[in-house]
Amino acid sequence: MASYDPQMQFLTNTSDFVAMGTPLTLLAVGYLKKDASIKKEGYNAAVATFGTYGVAYILKKAVNRPRPYVTYPVIQNYEVVTDGSFPSGSTALAFSAATSLSLSYPKWYVIAPSAIYASGIAYSRLHLGAHYPSDVLAGAVIGAGSAYLSRQLNRLLVNEYRKRKVNTTTF
């Protein structure tokens, strides 16, 4: 079974760039426009991205599941990697970026392309023989969950800061 496909390889190779580019672009636009709300979305996306990297790295080391092409030599992979298969870091990063953008700008014209892109990354990881379906499913959950949790954490911290600020100024 040949899994080499230049288009899928190109798509899968974009996940790190998009994952890092999403928060950096939001932060750059926020600072250039002096728009605090866009900067906040950029910071949320950055925390989600770094959280996704961290969780995926820890799980890869802890689980250390062999790649499909190692377990099933009939699969022709597009590159040899030495880290574990579970979870799919590329999928996690794609879903982190897509979810961050979708939560920041909940419009169909942001959500639909983001979801299609993240799903394309997930499919490319399967198509290229780099991951099992459970790897990409876990990656999607980690990425989306990280984006959601970073937003909730930000809200919690901002609310706590506001409470403390009010309490210190009233005395």
Coordinates of N, CA, C and O in Angstrom, one line a residue:
M1 N 0.9 -1.2 0.0 CA 0.0 0.0 0.0 C 0.9 1.2 0.0 O 1.6 1.5 1.0
A2 N 0.9 2.0 -1.1 CA 1.7 3.2 -1.1 C 0.9 4.4 -0.5 O -0.2 4.6 -0.7
S3 N 1.6 5.1 0.4 CA 1.0 6.2 1.0 C 1.7 7.5 0.6 O 1.3 8.5 1.2
Y4 N 2.7 7.5 -0.3 CA 3.3 8.7 -0.7 C 2.4 9.5 -1.5 O 1.8 9.0 -2.5
D5 N 2.2 10.8 -1.2 CA 1.3 11.6 -1.9 C 1.8 13.1 -1.7 O 1.7 13.5 -0.5
P6 N 2.3 13.7 -2.7 CA 2.9 15.1 -2.4 C 1.9 16.1 -1.8 O 2.3 16.9 -1.0
Q7 N 0.7 16.0 -2.3 CA -0.3 17.0 -1.7 C -0.6 16.7 -0.3 O -0.7 17.7 0.5
M8 N -0.7 15.5 0.1 CA -0.9 15.2 1.5 C 0.3 15.5 2.3 O 0.2 16.0 3.5
Q9 N 1.5 15.3 1.8 CA 2.7 15.6 2.5 C 2.8 17.1 2.7 O 3.2 17.6 3.8
F10 N 2.5 17.9 1.7 CA 2.5 19.3 1.8 C 1.5 19.8 2.9 O 1.9 20.6 3.8
L11 N 0.3 19.2 2.8 CA -0.7 19.6 3.8 C -0.3 19.3 5.2 O -0.3 20.1 6.1
T12 N 0.2 18.1 5.4 CA 0.7 17.7 6.8 C 1.8 18.5 7.3 O 1.9 18.8 8.5
N13 N 2.7 19.0 6.4 CA 3.8 19.8 6.8 C 3.4 21.3 7.1 O 4.3 22.0 7.6
T14 N 2.2 21.7 6.9 CA 1.8 23.0 7.2 C 1.3 23.2 8.7 O 1.2 24.3 9.1
S15 N 1.1 22.1 9.4 CA 0.4 22.2 10.7 C 1.2 23.0 11.7 O 0.7 23.8 12.4
D16 N 2.6 22.8 11.7 CA 3.3 23.6 12.7 C 3.3 25.1 12.3 O 3.2 26.0 13.2
F17 N 3.4 25.4 11.0 CA 3.4 26.8 10.6 C 2.1 27.5 10.9 O 2.0 28.6 11.4
V18 N 1.0 26.8 10.7 CA -0.3 27.4 11.0 C -0.6 27.5 12.5 O -1.1 28.5 13.0
A19 N -0.1 26.5 13.2 CA -0.3 26.5 14.7 C 0.5 27.7 15.3 O 0.0 28.3 16.2
M20 N 1.7 27.9 14.8 CA 2.5 29.1 15.3 C 2.0 30.4 14.7 O 2.0 31.4 15.3
G21 N 1.6 30.3 13.4 CA 1.2 31.5 12.7 C -0.1 32.1 13.2 O -0.3 33.4 13.2
T22 N -1.0 31.3 13.7 CA -2.3 31.8 14.2 C -2.1 32.8 15.3 O -2.6 33.9 15.2
P23 N -1.5 32.4 16.5 CA -1.4 33.3 17.5 C -0.5 34.5 17.2 O -0.7 35.7 17.6
L24 N 0.6 34.2 16.4 CA 1.5 35.3 16.0 C 0.8 36.4 15.2 O 1.0 37.6 15.4
T25 N 0.0 35.9 14.3 CA -0.8 36.9 13.4 C -1.8 37.7 14.2 O -1.9 38.9 14.1
L26 N -2.5 37.0 15.1 CA -3.5 37.7 15.9 C -2.8 38.7 16.8 O -3.2 39.8 17.0
L27 N -1.7 38.3 17.4 CA -0.9 39.3 18.3 C -0.4 40.4 17.4 O -0.5 41.6 17.9
A28 N 0.2 40.2 16.3 CA 0.7 41.2 15.4 C -0.4 42.2 15.0 O -0.2 43.4 15.2
V29 N -1.5 41.7 14.6 CA -2.7 42.6 14.2 C -3.1 43.3 15.4 O -3.4 44.5 15.4
G30 N -3.2 42.7 16.6 CA -3.7 43.3 17.8 C -2.8 44.5 18.2 O -3.2 45.6 18.6
Y31 N -1.5 44.3 18.1 CA -0.5 45.3 18.5 C -0.5 46.4 17.5 O -0.4 47.6 17.8
L32 N -0.6 46.1 16.2 CA -0.6 47.1 15.1 C -1.8 48.0 15.2 O -1.7 49.2 15.0
K33 N -2.9 47.4 15.5 CA -4.2 48.1 15.6 C -4.4 48.7 16.9 O -5.4 49.4 17.1
K34 N -3.6 48.3 17.9 CA -3.8 48.7 19.3 C -5.1 48.3 19.8 O -5.9 49.0 20.4
D35 N -5.5 47.0 19.4 CA -6.8 46.5 19.8 C -6.6 45.4 20.8 O -6.1 44.3 20.6
A36 N -7.0 45.7 22.0 CA -6.8 44.8 23.2 C -7.6 43.5 23.0 O -7.1 42.4 23.4
S37 N -8.7 43.5 22.3 CA -9.5 42.2 22.2 C -8.8 41.3 21.2 O -8.8 40.1 21.4
I38 N -8.2 41.8 20.2 CA -7.5 40.9 19.2 C -6.2 40.4 19.9 O -5.8 39.2 19.8
K39 N -5.5 41.2 20.7 CA -4.3 40.8 21.4 C -4.7 39.7 22.4 O -4.0 38.7 22.5
K40 N -5.9 39.8 23.1 CA -6.3 38.8 24.0 C -6.6 37.5 23.3 O -6.2 36.4 23.8
E41 N -7.2 37.5 22.1 CA -7.4 36.3 21.3 C -6.0 35.7 20.9 O -5.9 34.5 20.9
G42 N -5.1 36.5 20.6 CA -3.8 36.0 20.2 C -3.1 35.3 21.4 O -2.5 34.3 21.2
Y43 N -3.2 35.9 22.6 CA -2.7 35.3 23.8 C -3.4 33.9 24.1 O -2.7 33.0 24.5
N44 N -4.7 33.9 23.9 CA -5.4 32.7 24.1 C -5.0 31.6 23.2 O -4.7 30.5 23.6
A45 N -4.8 32.0 21.9 CA -4.3 31.0 20.9 C -2.9 30.5 21.2 O -2.6 29.4 21.0
A46 N -2.0 31.4 21.7 CA -0.7 31.1 22.1 C -0.6 30.1 23.2 O 0.1 29.1 23.2
V47 N -1.4 30.3 24.2 CA -1.5 29.4 25.4 C -2.0 28.1 24.9 O -1.5 27.0 25.3
A48 N -3.0 28.1 24.1 CA -3.6 26.8 23.5 C -2.5 26.1 22.7 O -2.4 24.8 22.9
T49 N -1.7 26.8 21.9 CA -0.7 26.1 21.1 C 0.4 25.5 22.0 O 0.8 24.3 21.8
F50 N 0.9 26.3 23.0 CA 1.9 25.7 23.9 C 1.4 24.6 24.7 O 2.1 23.6 25.0
G51 N 0.1 24.7 25.2 CA -0.5 23.6 25.9 C -0.6 22.4 25.1 O -0.3 21.3 25.6
T52 N -1.0 22.5 23.9 CA -1.1 21.4 23.0 C 0.2 20.7 22.8 O 0.4 19.5 22.8
Y53 N 1.3 21.5 22.5 CA 2.6 21.0 22.3 C 3.0 20.2 23.6 O 3.5 19.1 23.5
G54 N 2.8 20.8 24.7 CA 3.2 20.1 26.0 C 2.5 18.8 26.2 O 3.1 17.8 26.6
V55 N 1.1 18.8 26.1 CA 0.4 17.6 26.4 C 0.7 16.5 25.4 O 0.9 15.4 25.7
A56 N 0.8 16.9 24.1 CA 1.1 15.9 23.1 C 2.5 15.3 23.3 O 2.7 14.1 23.2
Y57 N 3.5 16.1 23.7 CA 4.9 15.7 23.9 C 4.9 14.7 25.1 O 5.5 13.6 25.0
I58 N 4.2 15.0 26.2 CA 4.2 14.2 27.4 C 3.5 12.8 27.1 O 4.0 11.8 27.4
L59 N 2.4 12.9 26.4 CA 1.7 11.6 26.0 C 2.5 10.8 25.0 O 2.5 9.5 25.2
K60 N 3.2 11.4 24.1 CA 4.0 10.6 23.2 C 5.1 9.9 23.9 O 5.4 8.7 23.6
K61 N 5.7 10.5 24.9 CA 6.8 9.9 25.7 C 6.2 8.8 26.6 O 6.8 7.8 26.8
A62 N 5.1 9.1 27.2 CA 4.5 8.2 28.2 C 3.9 6.9 27.5 O 4.1 5.8 28.0
V63 N 3.2 7.1 26.4 CA 2.6 6.0 25.7 C 3.6 5.2 24.8 O 3.6 4.0 24.8
N64 N 4.4 6.0 24.1 CA 5.4 5.4 23.2 C 4.9 4.3 22.3 O 5.5 3.3 22.1
R65 N 3.8 4.6 21.6 CA 3.2 3.6 20.7 C 3.9 3.6 19.4 O 4.2 4.7 18.8
P66 N 4.3 2.5 18.8 CA 5.0 2.4 17.6 C 4.1 3.0 16.4 O 2.9 2.8 16.5
R67 N 4.7 3.5 15.5 CA 4.0 4.1 14.3 C 3.4 2.9 13.5 O 3.9 1.8 13.5
P68 N 2.3 3.2 12.7 CA 1.7 2.1 12.0 C 2.7 1.4 11.0 O 2.6 0.2 10.8
Y69 N 3.5 2.2 10.4 CA 4.5 1.6 9.4 C 5.5 0.7 10.1 O 6.2 -0.1 9.4
V70 N 5.7 0.9 11.4 CA 6.6 0.0 12.1 C 5.9 -1.3 12.4 O 6.5 -2.4 12.2
T71 N 4.7 -1.2 12.9 CA 3.9 -2.4 13.2 C 3.5 -3.2 12.0 O 3.4 -4.4 12.0
Y72 N 3.1 -2.5 10.9 CA 2.7 -3.1 9.7 C 3.6 -2.7 8.5 O 3.4 -1.6 7.9
P73 N 4.6 -3.4 8.3 CA 5.6 -3.0 7.3 C 5.1 -2.8 5.8 O 5.7 -2.2 5.0
V74 N 3.9 -3.3 5.6 CA 3.3 -3.2 4.3 C 3.0 -1.7 4.0 O 2.8 -1.3 2.9
I75 N 2.8 -0.9 5.1 CA 2.5 0.5 4.9 C 3.8 1.3 4.6 O 4.8 1.1 5.3
Q76 N 3.8 2.0 3.5 CA 4.9 2.8 3.1 C 4.7 4.2 3.6 O 3.9 4.9 3.1
N77 N 5.6 4.6 4.5 CA 5.4 5.9 5.1 C 6.2 6.9 4.3 O 7.0 6.6 3.5
Y78 N 5.9 8.2 4.5 CA 6.5 9.2 3.8 C 7.8 9.7 4.4 O 8.6 10.3 3.8
E79 N 8.0 9.5 5.7 CA 9.2 9.8 6.4 C 9.3 8.9 7.6 O 8.3 8.5 8.2
V80 N 10.6 8.7 8.1 CA 10.8 7.9 9.3 C 10.9 8.9 10.4 O 11.8 9.8 10.4
V81 N 10.1 8.7 11.4 CA 10.2 9.6 12.6 C 10.5 8.6 13.8 O 10.0 7.5 13.8
T82 N 11.1 9.1 14.8 CA 11.5 8.3 15.9 C 10.6 8.4 17.2 O 10.7 7.6 18.1
D83 N 9.7 9.4 17.2 CA 8.9 9.5 18.3 C 7.7 8.6 18.2 O 7.4 8.0 17.2
G84 N 6.9 8.6 19.3 CA 5.7 7.7 19.3 C 4.6 8.2 18.4 O 4.6 9.3 18.0
S85 N 3.7 7.3 18.2 CA 2.5 7.6 17.4 C 1.4 8.3 18.1 O 0.7 9.1 17.5
F86 N 1.2 8.0 19.4 CA 0.0 8.5 20.1 C 0.4 9.6 21.0 O 1.3 9.5 21.8
P87 N -0.3 10.8 20.9 CA -1.3 11.2 19.9 C -0.7 11.8 18.7 O 0.5 12.1 18.7
S88 N -1.5 12.2 17.7 CA -1.0 12.9 16.5 C -0.8 14.4 16.9 O -1.7 15.1 17.1
G89 N 0.5 14.8 17.0 CA 0.8 16.2 17.3 C 0.3 17.1 16.2 O -0.1 18.2 16.5
S90 N 0.5 16.7 15.0 CA 0.1 17.6 13.9 C -1.4 17.8 13.9 O -1.9 19.0 13.7
T91 N -2.2 16.8 14.2 CA -3.6 16.9 14.3 C -4.0 17.8 15.5 O -4.9 18.7 15.4
A92 N -3.3 17.6 16.6 CA -3.6 18.4 17.8 C -3.4 19.8 17.5 O -4.2 20.7 17.9
L93 N -2.3 20.2 16.9 CA -1.9 21.6 16.6 C -3.0 22.2 15.6 O -3.4 23.3 15.8
A94 N -3.3 21.4 14.6 CA -4.3 21.9 13.6 C -5.7 22.2 14.3 O -6.3 23.2 14.1
F95 N -6.1 21.3 15.2 CA -7.4 21.5 15.9 C -7.3 22.6 16.9 O -8.2 23.3 17.2
S96 N -6.1 22.8 17.5 CA -5.9 23.9 18.5 C -6.1 25.2 17.7 O -6.8 26.1 18.2
A97 N -5.4 25.3 16.6 CA -5.5 26.6 15.8 C -6.9 26.8 15.3 O -7.5 27.9 15.4
A98 N -7.5 25.8 14.8 CA -8.9 25.9 14.3 C -9.9 26.2 15.4 O -10.8 27.1 15.2
T99 N -9.8 25.6 16.5 CA -10.7 25.9 17.6 C -10.5 27.3 18.2 O -11.4 28.0 18.5
S100 N -9.2 27.7 18.3 CA -8.9 29.0 18.8 C -9.5 30.1 17.9 O -10.2 31.0 18.4
L101 N -9.4 29.9 16.6 CA -10.0 30.9 15.6 C -11.5 30.8 15.7 O -12.1 31.9 15.7
S102 N -12.0 29.6 15.8 CA -13.5 29.5 15.8 C -14.1 30.1 17.1 O -15.2 30.6 17.0
L103 N -13.4 29.9 18.2 CA -13.9 30.5 19.4 C -13.8 32.0 19.4 O -14.6 32.8 20.0
S104 N -12.7 32.5 18.8 CA -12.4 33.9 18.7 C -13.4 34.6 17.8 O -13.8 35.8 18.1
Y105 N -13.7 34.0 16.7 CA -14.5 34.6 15.7 C -15.6 33.6 15.2 O -15.4 32.9 14.2
P106 N -16.6 33.5 16.0 CA -17.6 32.4 15.7 C -18.6 32.7 14.6 O -19.8 32.9 14.7
K107 N -18.0 32.8 13.4 CA -18.7 33.1 12.1 C -18.5 31.8 11.3 O -17.4 31.2 11.2
W108 N -19.5 31.5 10.5 CA -19.4 30.3 9.6 C -18.2 30.4 8.7 O -17.6 29.4 8.4
Y109 N -17.8 31.6 8.2 CA -16.7 31.7 7.3 C -15.4 31.6 7.9 O -14.3 31.6 7.3
V110 N -15.3 31.5 9.2 CA -14.1 31.2 10.0 C -14.1 29.7 10.4 O -13.2 29.0 10.2
I111 N -15.3 29.3 10.9 CA -15.4 28.0 11.5 C -15.3 26.9 10.4 O -14.5 25.9 10.5
A112 N -16.0 27.1 9.3 CA -16.0 26.1 8.2 C -14.6 25.8 7.6 O -14.1 24.7 7.6
P113 N -13.9 26.9 7.2 CA -12.5 26.6 6.7 C -11.6 26.1 7.7 O -10.7 25.2 7.4
S114 N -11.7 26.5 9.0 CA -10.8 26.1 10.0 C -11.1 24.6 10.3 O -10.1 23.8 10.4
A115 N -12.3 24.2 10.3 CA -12.7 22.8 10.5 C -12.2 21.9 9.4 O -11.7 20.8 9.6
I116 N -12.4 22.4 8.1 CA -12.0 21.6 7.0 C -10.5 21.5 7.0 O -9.9 20.4 6.7
Y117 N -9.7 22.6 7.3 CA -8.3 22.5 7.4 C -7.8 21.5 8.4 O -7.0 20.6 8.1
A118 N -8.3 21.6 9.6 CA -7.9 20.6 10.7 C -8.3 19.2 10.3 O -7.5 18.3 10.6
S119 N -9.4 19.0 9.8 CA -9.8 17.6 9.3 C -8.9 17.1 8.2 O -8.6 15.9 8.2
G120 N -8.5 18.0 7.3 CA -7.6 17.7 6.3 C -6.2 17.2 6.8 O -5.6 16.3 6.3
I121 N -5.8 17.9 7.8 CA -4.5 17.5 8.5 C -4.7 16.1 9.1 O -3.8 15.3 8.9
A122 N -5.8 15.9 9.8 CA -6.0 14.6 10.4 C -6.0 13.5 9.4 O -5.4 12.5 9.5
Y123 N -6.7 13.8 8.3 CA -6.8 12.8 7.2 C -5.4 12.5 6.6 O -5.0 11.4 6.4
S124 N -4.6 13.6 6.4 CA -3.3 13.4 5.8 C -2.4 12.6 6.7 O -1.6 11.8 6.2
R125 N -2.5 12.7 8.0 CA -1.7 11.9 8.9 C -2.0 10.4 8.7 O -1.2 9.5 8.8
L126 N -3.3 10.1 8.5 CA -3.7 8.7 8.3 C -3.3 8.2 6.9 O -2.7 7.2 6.7
H127 N -3.5 9.1 5.9 CA -3.2 8.8 4.5 C -1.7 8.5 4.3 O -1.3 7.6 3.5
L128 N -0.9 9.2 5.0 CA 0.6 9.1 4.9 C 1.2 8.0 5.7 O 2.4 7.7 5.7
G129 N 0.3 7.2 6.5 CA 0.8 6.1 7.2 C 1.5 6.4 8.5 O 2.2 5.6 9.1
A130 N 1.3 7.7 9.0 CA 2.0 8.1 10.2 C 1.3 7.8 11.5 O 1.9 7.8 12.5
H131 N 0.0 7.7 11.4 CA -0.8 7.5 12.6 C -2.0 6.5 12.4 O -2.5 6.3 11.3
Y132 N -2.4 6.0 13.5 CA -3.7 5.2 13.6 C -4.8 6.2 13.8 O -4.6 7.3 14.3
P133 N -6.1 5.7 13.5 CA -7.2 6.6 13.7 C -7.4 7.1 15.2 O -7.7 8.2 15.4
S134 N -7.0 6.2 16.1 CA -7.1 6.7 17.5 C -6.1 7.8 17.8 O -6.3 8.6 18.7
D135 N -5.0 7.8 17.1 CA -4.0 8.8 17.3 C -4.5 10.2 16.9 O -4.3 11.2 17.6
V136 N -5.2 10.2 15.7 CA -5.7 11.5 15.2 C -6.9 11.9 16.0 O -7.1 13.1 16.2
L137 N -7.7 11.0 16.5 CA -8.9 11.3 17.3 C -8.4 12.0 18.6 O -8.9 13.0 19.0
A138 N -7.4 11.4 19.2 CA -6.9 11.9 20.5 C -6.2 13.3 20.2 O -6.4 14.2 21.0
G139 N -5.5 13.4 19.1 CA -5.0 14.7 18.7 C -6.0 15.8 18.6 O -5.8 16.9 19.1
A140 N -7.1 15.4 17.9 CA -8.2 16.4 17.8 C -8.8 16.8 19.1 O -9.0 18.0 19.4
V141 N -9.0 15.9 20.0 CA -9.5 16.2 21.3 C -8.5 17.1 22.1 O -8.9 18.0 22.8
I142 N -7.3 16.7 22.1 CA -6.3 17.5 22.8 C -6.2 18.9 22.3 O -6.2 19.9 23.0
G143 N -6.2 19.1 21.0 CA -6.1 20.4 20.4 C -7.3 21.3 20.7 O -7.2 22.4 21.1
A144 N -8.5 20.7 20.4 CA -9.7 21.5 20.7 C -9.8 21.7 22.2 O -10.2 22.8 22.6
G145 N -9.5 20.7 23.0 CA -9.6 20.9 24.4 C -8.7 21.9 25.0 O -9.0 22.7 25.8
S146 N -7.5 22.0 24.4 CA -6.5 23.0 24.9 C -7.0 24.4 24.5 O -6.8 25.3 25.3
A147 N -7.5 24.5 23.3 CA -8.0 25.9 23.0 C -9.2 26.3 23.9 O -9.2 27.4 24.3
Y148 N -10.1 25.4 24.1 CA -11.2 25.7 25.0 C -10.7 26.0 26.4 O -11.1 27.0 27.1
L149 N -9.8 25.1 27.0 CA -9.4 25.3 28.3 C -8.5 26.6 28.5 O -8.6 27.3 29.5
S150 N -7.8 27.0 27.5 CA -7.0 28.2 27.6 C -7.9 29.4 27.7 O -7.6 30.4 28.4
R151 N -9.0 29.4 26.9 CA -10.0 30.5 26.9 C -10.6 30.5 28.3 O -10.8 31.6 28.9
Q152 N -11.0 29.4 28.9 CA -11.6 29.4 30.2 C -10.7 29.8 31.3 O -11.1 30.6 32.2
L153 N -9.4 29.4 31.2 CA -8.4 29.8 32.1 C -8.2 31.4 32.1 O -8.1 32.0 33.1
N154 N -8.2 31.9 30.9 CA -8.0 33.3 30.7 C -9.2 34.1 31.3 O -9.0 35.1 32.1
R155 N -10.4 33.6 31.1 CA -11.6 34.2 31.7 C -11.5 34.2 33.3 O -11.8 35.2 33.9
L156 N -11.1 33.0 33.8 CA -11.0 32.9 35.2 C -9.9 33.8 35.8 O -10.2 34.5 36.8
L157 N -8.8 33.9 35.1 CA -7.7 34.8 35.6 C -8.1 36.3 35.5 O -7.8 37.1 36.4
V158 N -8.7 36.7 34.4 CA -9.2 38.0 34.3 C -10.2 38.4 35.3 O -10.2 39.5 35.9
N159 N -11.2 37.5 35.6 CA -12.2 37.8 36.6 C -11.6 37.9 38.0 O -11.9 38.8 38.8
E160 N -10.6 37.0 38.3 CA -9.9 37.1 39.6 C -9.1 38.4 39.7 O -9.1 39.0 40.7
Y161 N -8.5 38.8 38.6 CA -7.7 40.1 38.6 C -8.7 41.2 38.9 O -8.4 42.1 39.7
R162 N -9.8 41.2 38.2 CA -10.8 42.3 38.4 C -11.3 42.3 39.8 O -11.5 43.4 40.4
K163 N -11.6 41.2 40.4 CA -12.1 41.1 41.8 C -11.0 41.7 42.7 O -11.3 42.5 43.6
R164 N -9.8 41.3 42.5 CA -8.7 41.8 43.4 C -8.5 43.3 43.2 O -8.2 44.0 44.2
K165 N -8.6 43.7 42.0 CA -8.4 45.2 41.7 C -9.5 46.0 42.4 O -9.2 47.0 43.0
V166 N -10.7 45.5 42.3 CA -11.9 46.2 43.0 C -11.7 46.2 44.5 O -11.9 47.2 45.2
N167 N -11.3 45.0 45.0 CA -11.1 44.9 46.5 C -10.0 45.8 47.0 O -10.1 46.3 48.1
T168 N -8.9 45.9 46.3 CA -7.8 46.7 46.8 C -8.0 48.2 46.6 O -7.5 49.0 47.3
T169 N -8.9 48.6 45.7 CA -9.2 50.0 45.5 C -10.3 50.6 46.4 O -10.4 51.8 46.5
T170 N -11.1 49.7 47.0 CA -12.1 50.1 47.8 C -11.7 50.3 49.3 O -12.4 50.9 50.0
F171 N -10.5 49.9 49.6 CA -10.1 50.0 51.0 C -9.1 51.2 51.1 O -8.3 51.6 50.6

